[in-house]
Amino acid sequence: MNPMAKCCLLLLLFLLGFLLPEARATSCHPDDLQALRGFAANLSRGGVLLRTAWSGATCCGWDGVGCDGATGRVTALRLPGRGLVGPIPGASLASLVLLEELDLGYNNLHNISGAITVLRGCQNLNTLILTNNFGGEELTDDGIIGGFKNLVVLDLGDCALRGRVLK
């Protein structure tokens, strides 16, 4: 292979590695794999479909899951409009130690106070989207968003919640 072709090939490989960091991690961290499976196991309706689609140990390639390319740790969970029903199984999600983004909008979730209490354990969480869930539940008086260290975006639109959102 001539030197120019080698140079182009190396540049292409570098750019692919830079532009597609999620492709480098073929499987996710065992703790994150267990957490995702626990999350899906505790939901009904759309959770059944999730359990079917989420098979094997390569959760970084699962639909709705984003990972850090170098470590295989889950950094994002984007599952809007999946027909998920039930309380958010927060204990499972709190095990995702590098989780930064959680989008569970437009499902049929309930028990917002319990979920928020557990999700406070996700210390890296900066985006929490729970739009159009919780069907008019009441917020507790203990301050719904207090305790989130890095939260920048909190979307509770169209939840018809009662009570006050406190810092």
mmCIF file with all atom_site columns, C-alpha atoms in Angstrom, residues 14-74:
data_model
loop_
_atom_site.group_PDB
_atom_site.id
_atom_site.type_symbol
_atom_site.label_atom_id
_atom_site.label_alt_id
_atom_site.label_comp_id
_atom_site.label_asym_id
_atom_site.label_entity_id
_atom_site.label_seq_id
_atom_site.pdbx_PDB_ins_code
_atom_site.Cartn_x
_atom_site.Cartn_y
_atom_site.Cartn_z
_atom_site.occupancy
_atom_site.B_iso_or_equiv
_atom_site.pdbx_formal_charge
_atom_site.auth_seq_id
_atom_site.auth_comp_id
_atom_site.auth_asym_id
_atom_site.auth_atom_id
_atom_site.pdbx_PDB_model_num
ATOM 1  C CA . PHE A 1 14 ? -8.917  7.982   13.803 1.00 0.00 ? 14 PHE A CA 1
ATOM 2  C CA . LEU A 1 15 ? -12.009 9.925   12.738 1.00 0.00 ? 15 LEU A CA 1
ATOM 3  C CA . LEU A 1 16 ? -14.262 6.891   13.139 1.00 0.00 ? 16 LEU A CA 1
ATOM 4  C CA . GLY A 1 17 ? -12.892 6.320   16.624 1.00 0.00 ? 17 GLY A CA 1
ATOM 5  C CA . PHE A 1 18 ? -13.441 9.962   17.494 1.00 0.00 ? 18 PHE A CA 1
ATOM 6  C CA . LEU A 1 19 ? -16.892 10.335  15.934 1.00 0.00 ? 19 LEU A CA 1
ATOM 7  C CA . LEU A 1 20 ? -18.279 6.985   17.058 1.00 0.00 ? 20 LEU A CA 1
ATOM 8  C CA . PRO A 1 21 ? -17.048 6.536   20.641 1.00 0.00 ? 21 PRO A CA 1
ATOM 9  C CA . GLU A 1 22 ? -20.028 4.360   21.618 1.00 0.00 ? 22 GLU A CA 1
ATOM 10 C CA . ALA A 1 23 ? -19.018 1.767   19.053 1.00 0.00 ? 23 ALA A CA 1
ATOM 11 C CA . ARG A 1 24 ? -15.788 1.007   20.951 1.00 0.00 ? 24 ARG A CA 1
ATOM 12 C CA . ALA A 1 25 ? -17.514 -0.522  23.964 1.00 0.00 ? 25 ALA A CA 1
ATOM 13 C CA . THR A 1 26 ? -19.012 -3.843  22.922 1.00 0.00 ? 26 THR A CA 1
ATOM 14 C CA . SER A 1 27 ? -20.553 -4.675  26.277 1.00 0.00 ? 27 SER A CA 1
ATOM 15 C CA . CYS A 1 28 ? -21.586 -2.655  29.246 1.00 0.00 ? 28 CYS A CA 1
ATOM 16 C CA . HIS A 1 29 ? -20.352 -2.784  32.798 1.00 0.00 ? 29 HIS A CA 1
ATOM 17 C CA . PRO A 1 30 ? -21.842 -5.804  34.648 1.00 0.00 ? 30 PRO A CA 1
ATOM 18 C CA . ASP A 1 31 ? -23.413 -3.569  37.327 1.00 0.00 ? 31 ASP A CA 1
ATOM 19 C CA . ASP A 1 32 ? -25.103 -1.442  34.660 1.00 0.00 ? 32 ASP A CA 1
ATOM 20 C CA . LEU A 1 33 ? -26.319 -4.538  32.806 1.00 0.00 ? 33 LEU A CA 1
ATOM 21 C CA . GLN A 1 34 ? -27.909 -5.821  36.021 1.00 0.00 ? 34 GLN A CA 1
ATOM 22 C CA . ALA A 1 35 ? -29.450 -2.396  36.746 1.00 0.00 ? 35 ALA A CA 1
ATOM 23 C CA . LEU A 1 36 ? -31.028 -2.142  33.278 1.00 0.00 ? 36 LEU A CA 1
ATOM 24 C CA . ARG A 1 37 ? -32.436 -5.631  33.502 1.00 0.00 ? 37 ARG A CA 1
ATOM 25 C CA . GLY A 1 38 ? -33.854 -4.835  36.952 1.00 0.00 ? 38 GLY A CA 1
ATOM 26 C CA . PHE A 1 39 ? -35.391 -1.642  35.606 1.00 0.00 ? 39 PHE A CA 1
ATOM 27 C CA . ALA A 1 40 ? -37.146 -3.425  32.733 1.00 0.00 ? 40 ALA A CA 1
ATOM 28 C CA . ALA A 1 41 ? -38.242 -6.327  34.957 1.00 0.00 ? 41 ALA A CA 1
ATOM 29 C CA . ASN A 1 42 ? -40.223 -4.014  37.246 1.00 0.00 ? 42 ASN A CA 1
ATOM 30 C CA . LEU A 1 43 ? -42.343 -2.413  34.517 1.00 0.00 ? 43 LEU A CA 1
ATOM 31 C CA . SER A 1 44 ? -45.384 -3.821  32.762 1.00 0.00 ? 44 SER A CA 1
ATOM 32 C CA . ARG A 1 45 ? -46.732 -3.483  29.214 1.00 0.00 ? 45 ARG A CA 1
ATOM 33 C CA . GLY A 1 46 ? -43.865 -1.697  27.423 1.00 0.00 ? 46 GLY A CA 1
ATOM 34 C CA . GLY A 1 47 ? -41.457 -3.229  29.944 1.00 0.00 ? 47 GLY A CA 1
ATOM 35 C CA . VAL A 1 48 ? -42.219 -6.641  28.467 1.00 0.00 ? 48 VAL A CA 1
ATOM 36 C CA . LEU A 1 49 ? -41.154 -5.386  25.048 1.00 0.00 ? 49 LEU A CA 1
ATOM 37 C CA . LEU A 1 50 ? -38.035 -3.869  26.585 1.00 0.00 ? 50 LEU A CA 1
ATOM 38 C CA . ARG A 1 51 ? -37.077 -7.165  28.220 1.00 0.00 ? 51 ARG A CA 1
ATOM 39 C CA . THR A 1 52 ? -37.459 -8.885  24.850 1.00 0.00 ? 52 THR A CA 1
ATOM 40 C CA . ALA A 1 53 ? -35.421 -6.292  22.950 1.00 0.00 ? 53 ALA A CA 1
ATOM 41 C CA . TRP A 1 54 ? -32.745 -5.965  25.612 1.00 0.00 ? 54 TRP A CA 1
ATOM 42 C CA . SER A 1 55 ? -30.995 -9.305  25.345 1.00 0.00 ? 55 SER A CA 1
ATOM 43 C CA . GLY A 1 56 ? -27.360 -10.292 25.589 1.00 0.00 ? 56 GLY A CA 1
ATOM 44 C CA . ALA A 1 57 ? -24.570 -8.425  27.374 1.00 0.00 ? 57 ALA A CA 1
ATOM 45 C CA . THR A 1 58 ? -24.028 -5.648  24.825 1.00 0.00 ? 58 THR A CA 1
ATOM 46 C CA . CYS A 1 59 ? -26.382 -3.144  26.418 1.00 0.00 ? 59 CYS A CA 1
ATOM 47 C CA . CYS A 1 60 ? -24.434 -0.237  24.918 1.00 0.00 ? 60 CYS A CA 1
ATOM 48 C CA . GLY A 1 61 ? -26.016 -1.232  21.611 1.00 0.00 ? 61 GLY A CA 1
ATOM 49 C CA . TRP A 1 62 ? -29.534 -1.526  23.004 1.00 0.00 ? 62 TRP A CA 1
ATOM 50 C CA . ASP A 1 63 ? -32.149 0.884   21.731 1.00 0.00 ? 63 ASP A CA 1
ATOM 51 C CA . GLY A 1 64 ? -32.481 3.852   24.093 1.00 0.00 ? 64 GLY A CA 1
ATOM 52 C CA . VAL A 1 65 ? -29.226 3.199   25.941 1.00 0.00 ? 65 VAL A CA 1
ATOM 53 C CA . GLY A 1 66 ? -26.204 5.486   25.623 1.00 0.00 ? 66 GLY A CA 1
ATOM 54 C CA . CYS A 1 67 ? -22.809 4.550   27.031 1.00 0.00 ? 67 CYS A CA 1
ATOM 55 C CA . ASP A 1 68 ? -19.400 6.031   27.612 1.00 0.00 ? 68 ASP A CA 1
ATOM 56 C CA . GLY A 1 69 ? -17.316 4.560   24.818 1.00 0.00 ? 69 GLY A CA 1
ATOM 57 C CA . ALA A 1 70 ? -14.215 3.965   26.889 1.00 0.00 ? 70 ALA A CA 1
ATOM 58 C CA . THR A 1 71 ? -15.736 2.409   30.021 1.00 0.00 ? 71 THR A CA 1
ATOM 59 C CA . GLY A 1 72 ? -18.990 0.879   28.805 1.00 0.00 ? 72 GLY A CA 1
ATOM 60 C CA . ARG A 1 73 ? -20.834 2.626   31.644 1.00 0.00 ? 73 ARG A CA 1
ATOM 61 C CA . VAL A 1 74 ? -24.399 3.773   30.891 1.00 0.00 ? 74 VAL A CA 1
#
